Short mmCIF file of C-alpha atoms in Angstrom, two decimals:
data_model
loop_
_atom_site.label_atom_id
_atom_site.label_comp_id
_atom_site.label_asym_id
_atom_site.label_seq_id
_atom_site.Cartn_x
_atom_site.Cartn_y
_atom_site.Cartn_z
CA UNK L 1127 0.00 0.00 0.00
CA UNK L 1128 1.47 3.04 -1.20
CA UNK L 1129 0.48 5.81 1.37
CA UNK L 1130 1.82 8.42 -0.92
CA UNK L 1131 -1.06 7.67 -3.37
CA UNK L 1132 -3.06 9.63 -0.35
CA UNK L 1133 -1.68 12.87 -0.80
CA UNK L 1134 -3.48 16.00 -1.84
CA UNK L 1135 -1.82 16.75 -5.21
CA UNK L 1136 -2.12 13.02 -6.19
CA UNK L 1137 -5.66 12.90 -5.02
CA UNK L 1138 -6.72 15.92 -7.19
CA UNK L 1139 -5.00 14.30 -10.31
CA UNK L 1140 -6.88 10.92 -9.40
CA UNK L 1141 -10.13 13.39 -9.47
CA UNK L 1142 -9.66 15.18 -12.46
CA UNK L 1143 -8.73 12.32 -14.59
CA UNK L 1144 -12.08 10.23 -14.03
CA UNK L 1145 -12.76 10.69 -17.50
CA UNK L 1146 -9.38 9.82 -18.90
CA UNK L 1147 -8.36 6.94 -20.38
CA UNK L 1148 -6.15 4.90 -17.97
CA UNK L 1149 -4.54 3.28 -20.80
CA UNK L 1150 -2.98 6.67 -21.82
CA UNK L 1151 -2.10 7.92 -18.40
CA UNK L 1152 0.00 3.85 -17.55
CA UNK L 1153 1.89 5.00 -20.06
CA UNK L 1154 2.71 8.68 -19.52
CA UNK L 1155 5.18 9.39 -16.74
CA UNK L 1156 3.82 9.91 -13.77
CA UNK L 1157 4.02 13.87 -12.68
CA UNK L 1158 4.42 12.36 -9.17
CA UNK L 1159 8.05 10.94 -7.97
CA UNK L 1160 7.00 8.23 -5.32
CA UNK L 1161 3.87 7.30 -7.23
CA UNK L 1162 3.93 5.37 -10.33
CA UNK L 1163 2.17 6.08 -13.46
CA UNK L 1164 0.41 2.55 -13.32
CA UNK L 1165 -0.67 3.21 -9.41
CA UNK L 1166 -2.59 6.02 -10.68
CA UNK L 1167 -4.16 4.34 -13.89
CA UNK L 1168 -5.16 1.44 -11.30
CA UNK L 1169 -6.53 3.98 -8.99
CA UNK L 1170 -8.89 6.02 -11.24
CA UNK L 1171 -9.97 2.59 -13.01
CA UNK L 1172 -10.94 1.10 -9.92
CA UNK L 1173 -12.49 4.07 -8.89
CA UNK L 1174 -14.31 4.71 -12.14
CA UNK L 1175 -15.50 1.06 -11.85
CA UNK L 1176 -16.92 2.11 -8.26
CA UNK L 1177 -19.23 4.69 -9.35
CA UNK L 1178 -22.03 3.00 -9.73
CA UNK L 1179 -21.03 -0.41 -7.52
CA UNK L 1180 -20.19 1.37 -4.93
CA UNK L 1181 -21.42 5.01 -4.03
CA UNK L 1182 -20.35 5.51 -0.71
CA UNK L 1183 -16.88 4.76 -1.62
CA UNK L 1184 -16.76 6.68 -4.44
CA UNK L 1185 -17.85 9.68 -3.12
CA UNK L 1186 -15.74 9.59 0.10
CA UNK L 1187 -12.39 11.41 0.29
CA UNK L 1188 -9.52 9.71 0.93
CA UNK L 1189 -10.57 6.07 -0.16
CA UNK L 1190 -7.63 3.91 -1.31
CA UNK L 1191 -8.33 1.25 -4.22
CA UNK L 1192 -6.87 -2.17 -4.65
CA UNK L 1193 -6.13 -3.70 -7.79
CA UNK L 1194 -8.90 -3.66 -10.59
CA UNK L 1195 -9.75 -7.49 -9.98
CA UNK L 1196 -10.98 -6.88 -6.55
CA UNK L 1197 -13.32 -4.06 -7.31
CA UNK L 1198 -14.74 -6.19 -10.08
CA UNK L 1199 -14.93 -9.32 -7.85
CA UNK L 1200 -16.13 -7.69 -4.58
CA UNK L 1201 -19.88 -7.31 -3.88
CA UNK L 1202 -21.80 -4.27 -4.55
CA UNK L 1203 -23.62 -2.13 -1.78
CA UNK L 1204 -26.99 -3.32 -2.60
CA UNK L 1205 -26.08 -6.65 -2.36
CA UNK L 1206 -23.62 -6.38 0.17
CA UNK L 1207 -26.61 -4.45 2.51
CA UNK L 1208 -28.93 -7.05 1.81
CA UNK L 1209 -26.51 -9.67 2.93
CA UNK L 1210 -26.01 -7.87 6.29
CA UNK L 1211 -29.43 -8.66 7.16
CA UNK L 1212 -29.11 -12.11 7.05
CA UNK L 1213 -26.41 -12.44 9.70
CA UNK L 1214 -27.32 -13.46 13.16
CA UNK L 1215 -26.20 -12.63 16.34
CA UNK L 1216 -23.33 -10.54 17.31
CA UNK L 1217 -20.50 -12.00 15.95
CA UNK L 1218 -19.40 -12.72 12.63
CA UNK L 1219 -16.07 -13.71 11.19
CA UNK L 1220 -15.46 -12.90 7.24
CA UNK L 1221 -13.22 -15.62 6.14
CA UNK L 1222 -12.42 -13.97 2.33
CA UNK L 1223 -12.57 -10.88 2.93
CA UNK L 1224 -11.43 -8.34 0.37
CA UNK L 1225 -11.72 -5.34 -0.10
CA UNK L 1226 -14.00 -5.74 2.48
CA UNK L 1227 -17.13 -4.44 1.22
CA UNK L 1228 -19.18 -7.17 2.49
CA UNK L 1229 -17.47 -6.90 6.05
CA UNK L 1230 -18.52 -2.90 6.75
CA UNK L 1231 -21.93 -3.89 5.91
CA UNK L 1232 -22.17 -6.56 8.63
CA UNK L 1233 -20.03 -3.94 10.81
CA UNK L 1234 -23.16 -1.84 10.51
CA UNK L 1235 -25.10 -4.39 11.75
CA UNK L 1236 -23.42 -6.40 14.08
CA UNK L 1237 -21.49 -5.72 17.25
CA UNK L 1238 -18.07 -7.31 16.60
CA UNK L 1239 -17.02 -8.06 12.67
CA UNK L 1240 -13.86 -10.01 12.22
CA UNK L 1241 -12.02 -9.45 8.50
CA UNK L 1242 -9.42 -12.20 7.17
CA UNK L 1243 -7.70 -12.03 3.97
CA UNK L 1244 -4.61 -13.94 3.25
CA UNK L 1245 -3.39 -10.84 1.17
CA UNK L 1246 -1.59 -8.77 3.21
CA UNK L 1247 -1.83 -5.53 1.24
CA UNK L 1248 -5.52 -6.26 0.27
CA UNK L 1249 -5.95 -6.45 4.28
CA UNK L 1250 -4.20 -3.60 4.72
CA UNK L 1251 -6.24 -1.59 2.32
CA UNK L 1252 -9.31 -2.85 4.07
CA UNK L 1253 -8.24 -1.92 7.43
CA UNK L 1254 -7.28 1.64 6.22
CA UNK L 1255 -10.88 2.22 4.64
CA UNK L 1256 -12.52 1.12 7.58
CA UNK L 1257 -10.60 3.81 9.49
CA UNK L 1258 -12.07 6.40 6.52
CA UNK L 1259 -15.53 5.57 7.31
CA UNK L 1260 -15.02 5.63 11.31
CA UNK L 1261 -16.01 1.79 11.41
CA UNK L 1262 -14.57 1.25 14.93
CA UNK L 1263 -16.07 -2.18 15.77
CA UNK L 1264 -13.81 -4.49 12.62
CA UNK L 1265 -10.56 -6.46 13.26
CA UNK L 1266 -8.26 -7.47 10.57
CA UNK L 1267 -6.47 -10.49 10.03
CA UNK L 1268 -3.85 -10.62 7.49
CA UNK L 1269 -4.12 -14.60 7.27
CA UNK L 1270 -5.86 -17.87 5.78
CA UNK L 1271 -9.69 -17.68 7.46
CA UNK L 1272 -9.98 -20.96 7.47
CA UNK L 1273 -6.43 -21.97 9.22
CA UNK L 1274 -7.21 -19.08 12.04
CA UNK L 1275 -10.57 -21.23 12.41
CA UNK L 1276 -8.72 -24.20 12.97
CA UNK L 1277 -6.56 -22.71 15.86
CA UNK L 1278 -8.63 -19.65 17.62
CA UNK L 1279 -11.03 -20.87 20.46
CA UNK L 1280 -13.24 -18.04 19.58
CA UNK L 1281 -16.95 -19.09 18.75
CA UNK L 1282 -18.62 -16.57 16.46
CA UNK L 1283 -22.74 -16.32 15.89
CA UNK L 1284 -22.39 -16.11 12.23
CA UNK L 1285 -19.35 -17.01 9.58
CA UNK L 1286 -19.02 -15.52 5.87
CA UNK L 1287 -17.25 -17.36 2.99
CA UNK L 1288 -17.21 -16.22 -0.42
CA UNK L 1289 -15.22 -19.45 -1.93
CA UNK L 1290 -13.51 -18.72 -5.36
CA UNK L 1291 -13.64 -20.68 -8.13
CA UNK L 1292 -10.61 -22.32 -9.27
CA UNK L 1293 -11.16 -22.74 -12.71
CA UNK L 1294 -13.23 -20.26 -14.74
CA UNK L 1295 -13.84 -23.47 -17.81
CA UNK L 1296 -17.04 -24.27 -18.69
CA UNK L 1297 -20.95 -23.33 -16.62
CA UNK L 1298 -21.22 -26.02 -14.68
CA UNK L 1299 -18.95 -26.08 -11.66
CA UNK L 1300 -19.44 -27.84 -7.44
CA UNK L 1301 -18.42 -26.11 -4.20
CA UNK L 1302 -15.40 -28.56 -4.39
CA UNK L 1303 -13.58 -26.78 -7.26
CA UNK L 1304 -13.68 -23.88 -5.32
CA UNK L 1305 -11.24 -21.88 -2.87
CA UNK L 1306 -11.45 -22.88 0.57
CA UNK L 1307 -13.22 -26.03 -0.25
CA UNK L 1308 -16.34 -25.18 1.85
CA UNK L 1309 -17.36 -28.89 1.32
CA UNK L 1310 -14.39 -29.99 3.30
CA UNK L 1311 -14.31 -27.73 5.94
CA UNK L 1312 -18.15 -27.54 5.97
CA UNK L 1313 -17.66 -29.43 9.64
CA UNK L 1314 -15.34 -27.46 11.34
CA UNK L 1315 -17.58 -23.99 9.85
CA UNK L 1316 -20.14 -25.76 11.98
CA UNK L 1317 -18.62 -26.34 15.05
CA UNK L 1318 -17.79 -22.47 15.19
CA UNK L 1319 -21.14 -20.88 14.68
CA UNK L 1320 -24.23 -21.14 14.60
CA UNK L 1321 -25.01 -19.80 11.01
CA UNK L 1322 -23.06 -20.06 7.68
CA UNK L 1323 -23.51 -17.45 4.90
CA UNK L 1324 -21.77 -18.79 1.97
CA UNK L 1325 -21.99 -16.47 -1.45
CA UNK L 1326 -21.63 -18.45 -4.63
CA UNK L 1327 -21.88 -17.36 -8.15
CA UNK L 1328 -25.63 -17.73 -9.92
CA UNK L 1329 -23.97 -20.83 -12.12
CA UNK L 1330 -24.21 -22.97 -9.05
CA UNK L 1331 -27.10 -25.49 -9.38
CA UNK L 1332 -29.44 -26.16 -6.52
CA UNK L 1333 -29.75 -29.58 -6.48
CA UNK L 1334 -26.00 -29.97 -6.88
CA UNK L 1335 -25.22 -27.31 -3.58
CA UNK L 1336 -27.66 -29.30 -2.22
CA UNK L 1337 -26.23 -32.53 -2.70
CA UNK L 1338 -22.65 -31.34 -1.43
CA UNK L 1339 -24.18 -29.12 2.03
CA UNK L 1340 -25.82 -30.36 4.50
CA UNK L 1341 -28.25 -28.48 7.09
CA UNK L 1342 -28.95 -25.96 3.92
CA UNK L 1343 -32.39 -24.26 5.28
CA UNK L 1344 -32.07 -21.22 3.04
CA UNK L 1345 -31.03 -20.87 -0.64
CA UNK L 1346 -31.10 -16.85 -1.89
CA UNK L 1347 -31.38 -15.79 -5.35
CA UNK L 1348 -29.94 -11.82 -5.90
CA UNK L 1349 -30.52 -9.78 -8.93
CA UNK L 1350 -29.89 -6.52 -9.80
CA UNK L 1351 -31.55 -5.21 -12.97
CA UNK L 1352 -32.59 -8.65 -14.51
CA UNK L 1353 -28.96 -10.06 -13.71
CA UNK L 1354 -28.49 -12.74 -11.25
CA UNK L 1355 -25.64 -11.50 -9.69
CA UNK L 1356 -25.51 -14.34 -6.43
CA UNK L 1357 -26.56 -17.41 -4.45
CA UNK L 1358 -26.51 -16.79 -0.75
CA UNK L 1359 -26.77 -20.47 1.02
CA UNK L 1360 -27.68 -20.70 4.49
CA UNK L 1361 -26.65 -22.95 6.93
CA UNK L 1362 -27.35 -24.11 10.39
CA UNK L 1363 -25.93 -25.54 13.02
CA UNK L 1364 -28.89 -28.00 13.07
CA UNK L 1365 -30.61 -29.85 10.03
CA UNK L 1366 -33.65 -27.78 8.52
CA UNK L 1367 -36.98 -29.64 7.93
CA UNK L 1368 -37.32 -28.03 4.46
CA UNK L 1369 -35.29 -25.70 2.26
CA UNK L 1370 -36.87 -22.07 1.62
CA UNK L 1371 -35.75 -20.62 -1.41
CA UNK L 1372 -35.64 -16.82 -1.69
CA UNK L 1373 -36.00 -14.78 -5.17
CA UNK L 1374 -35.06 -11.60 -4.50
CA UNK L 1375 -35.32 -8.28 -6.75
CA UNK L 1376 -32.75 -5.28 -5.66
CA UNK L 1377 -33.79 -2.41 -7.91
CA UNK L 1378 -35.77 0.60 -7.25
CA UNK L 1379 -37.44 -0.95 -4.16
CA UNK L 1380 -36.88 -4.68 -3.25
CA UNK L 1381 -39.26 -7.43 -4.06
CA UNK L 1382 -39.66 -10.77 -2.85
CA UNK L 1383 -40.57 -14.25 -3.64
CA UNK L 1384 -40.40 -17.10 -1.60
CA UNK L 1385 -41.33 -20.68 -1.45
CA UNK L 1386 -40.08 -24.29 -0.54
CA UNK L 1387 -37.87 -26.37 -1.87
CA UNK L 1388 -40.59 -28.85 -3.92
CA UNK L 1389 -43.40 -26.15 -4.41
CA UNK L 1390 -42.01 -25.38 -7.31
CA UNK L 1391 -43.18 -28.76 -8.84
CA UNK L 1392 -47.08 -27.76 -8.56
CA UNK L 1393 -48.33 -28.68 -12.16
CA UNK L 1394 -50.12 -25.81 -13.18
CA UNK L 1395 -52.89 -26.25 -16.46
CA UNK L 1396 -52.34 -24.00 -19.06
CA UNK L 1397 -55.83 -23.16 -20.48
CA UNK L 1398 -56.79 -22.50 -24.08
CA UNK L 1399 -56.99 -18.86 -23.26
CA UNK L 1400 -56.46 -15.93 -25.53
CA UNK L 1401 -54.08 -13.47 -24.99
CA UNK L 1402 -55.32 -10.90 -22.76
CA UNK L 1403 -55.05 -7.24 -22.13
CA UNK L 1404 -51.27 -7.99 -19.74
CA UNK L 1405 -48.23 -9.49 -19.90
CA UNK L 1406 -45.34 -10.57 -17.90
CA UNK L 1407 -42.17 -11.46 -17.79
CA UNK L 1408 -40.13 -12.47 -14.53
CA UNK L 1409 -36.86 -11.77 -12.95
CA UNK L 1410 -33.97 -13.42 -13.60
CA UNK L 1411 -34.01 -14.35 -9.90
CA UNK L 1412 -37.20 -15.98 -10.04
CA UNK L 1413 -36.31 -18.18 -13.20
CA UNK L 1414 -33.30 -19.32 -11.70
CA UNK L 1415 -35.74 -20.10 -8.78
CA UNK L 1416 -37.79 -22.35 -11.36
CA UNK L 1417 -41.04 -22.02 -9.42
CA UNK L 1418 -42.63 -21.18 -13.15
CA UNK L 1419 -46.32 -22.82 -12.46
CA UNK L 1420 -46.29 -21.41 -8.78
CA UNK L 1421 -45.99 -17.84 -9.91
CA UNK L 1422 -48.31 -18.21 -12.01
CA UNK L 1423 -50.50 -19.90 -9.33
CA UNK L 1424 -49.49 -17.39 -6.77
CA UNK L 1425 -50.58 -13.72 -8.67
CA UNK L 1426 -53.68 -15.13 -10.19
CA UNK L 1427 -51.84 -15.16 -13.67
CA UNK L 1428 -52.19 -17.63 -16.65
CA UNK L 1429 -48.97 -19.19 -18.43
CA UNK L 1430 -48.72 -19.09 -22.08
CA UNK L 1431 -47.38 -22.18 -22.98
CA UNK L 1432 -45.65 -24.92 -21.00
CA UNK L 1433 -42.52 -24.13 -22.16
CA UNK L 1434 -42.99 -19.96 -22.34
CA UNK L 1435 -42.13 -18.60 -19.41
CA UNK L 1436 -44.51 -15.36 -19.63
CA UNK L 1437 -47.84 -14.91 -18.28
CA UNK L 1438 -51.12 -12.78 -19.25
CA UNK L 1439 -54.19 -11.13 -17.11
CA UNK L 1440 -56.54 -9.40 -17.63
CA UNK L 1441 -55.96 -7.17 -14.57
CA UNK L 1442 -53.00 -4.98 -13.27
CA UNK L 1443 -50.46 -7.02 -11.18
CA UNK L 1444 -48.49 -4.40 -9.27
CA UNK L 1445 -45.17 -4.85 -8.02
CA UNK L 1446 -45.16 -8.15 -9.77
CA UNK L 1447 -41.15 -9.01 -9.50
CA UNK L 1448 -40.33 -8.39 -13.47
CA UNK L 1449 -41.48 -6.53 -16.15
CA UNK L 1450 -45.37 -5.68 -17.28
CA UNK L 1451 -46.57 -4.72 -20.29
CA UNK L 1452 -49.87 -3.39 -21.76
CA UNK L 1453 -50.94 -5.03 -25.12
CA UNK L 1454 -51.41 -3.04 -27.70
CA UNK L 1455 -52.24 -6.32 -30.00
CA UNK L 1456 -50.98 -9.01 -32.54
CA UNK L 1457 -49.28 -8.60 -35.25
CA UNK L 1458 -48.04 -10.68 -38.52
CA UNK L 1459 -45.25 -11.71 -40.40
CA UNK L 1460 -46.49 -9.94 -43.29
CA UNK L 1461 -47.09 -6.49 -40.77
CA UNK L 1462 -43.70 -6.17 -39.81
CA UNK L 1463 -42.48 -6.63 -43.64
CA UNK L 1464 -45.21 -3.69 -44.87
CA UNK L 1465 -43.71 -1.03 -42.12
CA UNK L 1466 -41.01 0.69 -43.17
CA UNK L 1467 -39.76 2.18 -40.20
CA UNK L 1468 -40.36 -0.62 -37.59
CA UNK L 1469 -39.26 0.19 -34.13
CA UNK L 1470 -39.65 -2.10 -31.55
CA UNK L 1471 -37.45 -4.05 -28.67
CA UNK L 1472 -37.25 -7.20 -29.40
CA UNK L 1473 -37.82 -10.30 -27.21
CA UNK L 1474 -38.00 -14.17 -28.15
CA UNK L 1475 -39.40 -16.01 -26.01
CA UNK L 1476 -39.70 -20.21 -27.33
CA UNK L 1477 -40.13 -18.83 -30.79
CA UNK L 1478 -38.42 -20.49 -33.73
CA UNK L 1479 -35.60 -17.50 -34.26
CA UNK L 1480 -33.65 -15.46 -31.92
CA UNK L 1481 -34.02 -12.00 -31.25
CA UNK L 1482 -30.63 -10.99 -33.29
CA UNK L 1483 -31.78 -12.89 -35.91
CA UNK L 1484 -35.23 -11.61 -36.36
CA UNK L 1485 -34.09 -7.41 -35.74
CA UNK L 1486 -31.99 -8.70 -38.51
CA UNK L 1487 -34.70 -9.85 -40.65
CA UNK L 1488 -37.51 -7.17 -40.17
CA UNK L 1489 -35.23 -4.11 -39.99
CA UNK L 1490 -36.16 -3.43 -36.48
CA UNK L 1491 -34.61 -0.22 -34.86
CA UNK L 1492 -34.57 0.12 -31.23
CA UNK L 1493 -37.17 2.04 -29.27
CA UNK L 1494 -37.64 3.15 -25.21
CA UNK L 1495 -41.39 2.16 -24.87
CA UNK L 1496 -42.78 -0.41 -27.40
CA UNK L 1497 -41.51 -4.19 -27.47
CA UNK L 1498 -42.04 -7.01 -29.82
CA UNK L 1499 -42.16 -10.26 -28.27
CA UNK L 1500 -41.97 -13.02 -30.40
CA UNK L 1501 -43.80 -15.96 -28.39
CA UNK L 1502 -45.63 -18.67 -28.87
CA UNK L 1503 -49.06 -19.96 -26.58
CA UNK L 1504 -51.38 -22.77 -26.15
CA UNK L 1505 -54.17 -22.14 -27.98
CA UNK L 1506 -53.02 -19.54 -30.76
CA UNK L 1507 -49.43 -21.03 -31.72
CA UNK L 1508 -46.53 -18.61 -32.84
CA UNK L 1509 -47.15 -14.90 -31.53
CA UNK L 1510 -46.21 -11.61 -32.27
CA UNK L 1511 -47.24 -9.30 -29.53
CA UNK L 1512 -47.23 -5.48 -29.89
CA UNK L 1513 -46.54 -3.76 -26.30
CA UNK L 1514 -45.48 -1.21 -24.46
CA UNK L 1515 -44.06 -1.60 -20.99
CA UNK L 1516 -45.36 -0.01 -17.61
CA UNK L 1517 -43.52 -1.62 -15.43
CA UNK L 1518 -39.72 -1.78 -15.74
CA UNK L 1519 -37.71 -4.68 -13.50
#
């Protein structure tokens, strides 16, 4: 940690260069003797990345940055807040640290928060930022987490782990590939808390987590904007009866959808219905969730098709967890060939083409308010539905 990056002159520069391109300044000389010309590109790239990930930080004085990789990898505030809430107790231990974003969160909630990172300058960055925001109640350990576990006699009410993964081939990957192997420690996690919060990336598949945890009773889905962002997995120090899985929406305002494990295998009939005057499409969070029949089930909606994953009423939904639109009707093949300045968004939705492929063929430019979702439903077969949307994710 270079402290001379704190300065006044070299925090100005930092400032005034927001909008330059770091690629040009690494490879100026630096106008600052103990500060390299590649500190400073790092430092306004990892605070440019921050802007909108994280406010607080951005707009405090004085805030030093790691290297790029951890701003990209660390949570952002709103999910970093909403994890906070689901610690318990007064204790918690972070065992990966960070930048230790997710740590002053908990801080805020909790009465003692314990940050390790086996980086030492990454810890030392995290210490120093803590300081910057007055967070007095947060100890830092420049050390493995899970080795300190091993050998402190301290019992804490709640343990973090954000496990990376090892090898970035491929979609499908286990808890086992990934760094510390919470599968193998998952006993000793145990016998030092009551609750484990462990983050994984949305990839993860349920039944698979599942299969590798035991005394899972919670499973959270996170998205921001219609982009599954995390899993949160809970676990207890005793077995759970039944898993509760959690679909949550962190936009605007929060929403929330929640069921158990096995509800989401309610058959639901999809009726010969036409199309009526609403339509809607979920959050990311809730498809990953795969409860398809229960939401519709749940808001009084009707599914399309068994295979479309959009749903019609005839009556306002509000603060349904995705996007509504209002219908303005149907339209053909031979519609969207006659227009000649079609403007639409497009969306495909179990249709025969993609959505590239068909702004390809009808010439479609993009437009703010009116969509074109190419569908298909029980009773009328291919679709073409001509909306606007009211309700944004």
């Amino acid at each position: 940690m270079n402290k001379n990056i704190l300065a006044g002159e070299v925090q100005e520069y930092i400032n005034n260069h927001l909008t330059g391109d770091v690629f040009t300044i690494a490879m100026a000389k630096s106008p600052f003797p103990e500060v390299s010309s590649k500190e400073l590109a790092n430092q306004i790239a990892a605070k440019q990345k921050s802007a909108k990930k994280l406010p607080h930080w951005y707009h405090r004085e004085l805030i030093y940055y790691p290297a790029l990789l951890s701003i990209e990898q660390c949570s952002s505030e709103s999910t970093a807040a909403y994890k906070s809430g689901l610690a318990i107790g007064e204790t918690l231990i972070d065992l990966t640290g960070g930048f230790g974003v997710d740590s002053l969160f908990f801080a805020r909630k909790l009465n003692q928060v314990t940050h390790c990172e086996i980086n030492p300058e990454l810890s030392e960055i995290a210490a120093y930022n803590a300081q910057v925001f007055q967070q007095q109640n947060m100890s830092f350990l420049a050390l493995d987490g899970i080795a300190y576990l091993r050998e402190t006699a301290v019992f804490f009410d709640t343990i973090y782990i954000d496990p990376a993964r090892r090898s970035s081939t491929g979609k499908v990957f286990m808890l086992k590939d990934c760094t510390p192997n919470v599968v193998e420690h998952l006993d000793l996690l145990l016998s030092k808390s009551k609750r484990i919060i462990i983050k994984t990336a949305p990839l993860l598949d349920f039944s698979a987590g599942l299969k590798e945890l035991k005394n899972v009773s919670e499973i959270h889905v996170i998205s921001v904007k219609n982009e599954c962002k995390e899993l949160l997995w809970i676990v207890e120090n005793e077995p759970s009866a039944r898993v509760k899985i959690v679909c949550t929406t962190l936009n605007e305002q929060e929403k929330n959808f929640s069921f158990f494990k096995g509800e989401e295998d309610t058959d639901a009939e999809i009726q010969d219905l036409d199309l009526q005057q609403y339509l809607y499409e979920p959050d990311t969070a809730l498809l990953k969730g795969g409860a398809f029949n229960l939401i519709a089930s749940r808001y009084g909606l009707q599914k399309l098709h068994a295979q479309t994953q959009l749903y019609t009423s005839s009556e306002v939904i509000e603060n349904f967890p995705g996007r509504r639109f209002k219908i303005n009707g149907l339209r053909s093949t031979a519609d969207l060939k006659k227009e000649k300045d079609l403007r639409g968004n497009v969306i495909a939705r179990n249709y025969r083409d993609k959505a590239e492929q068909l702004v390809k063929k009808y010439k479609i430019k993009p437009d703010q308010q009116r969509f074109l979702i190419f569908t298909q439903s029980k009773k009328q077969g291919y679709l073409i539905i001509d909306a606007h949307i009211e309700q944004h994710y």
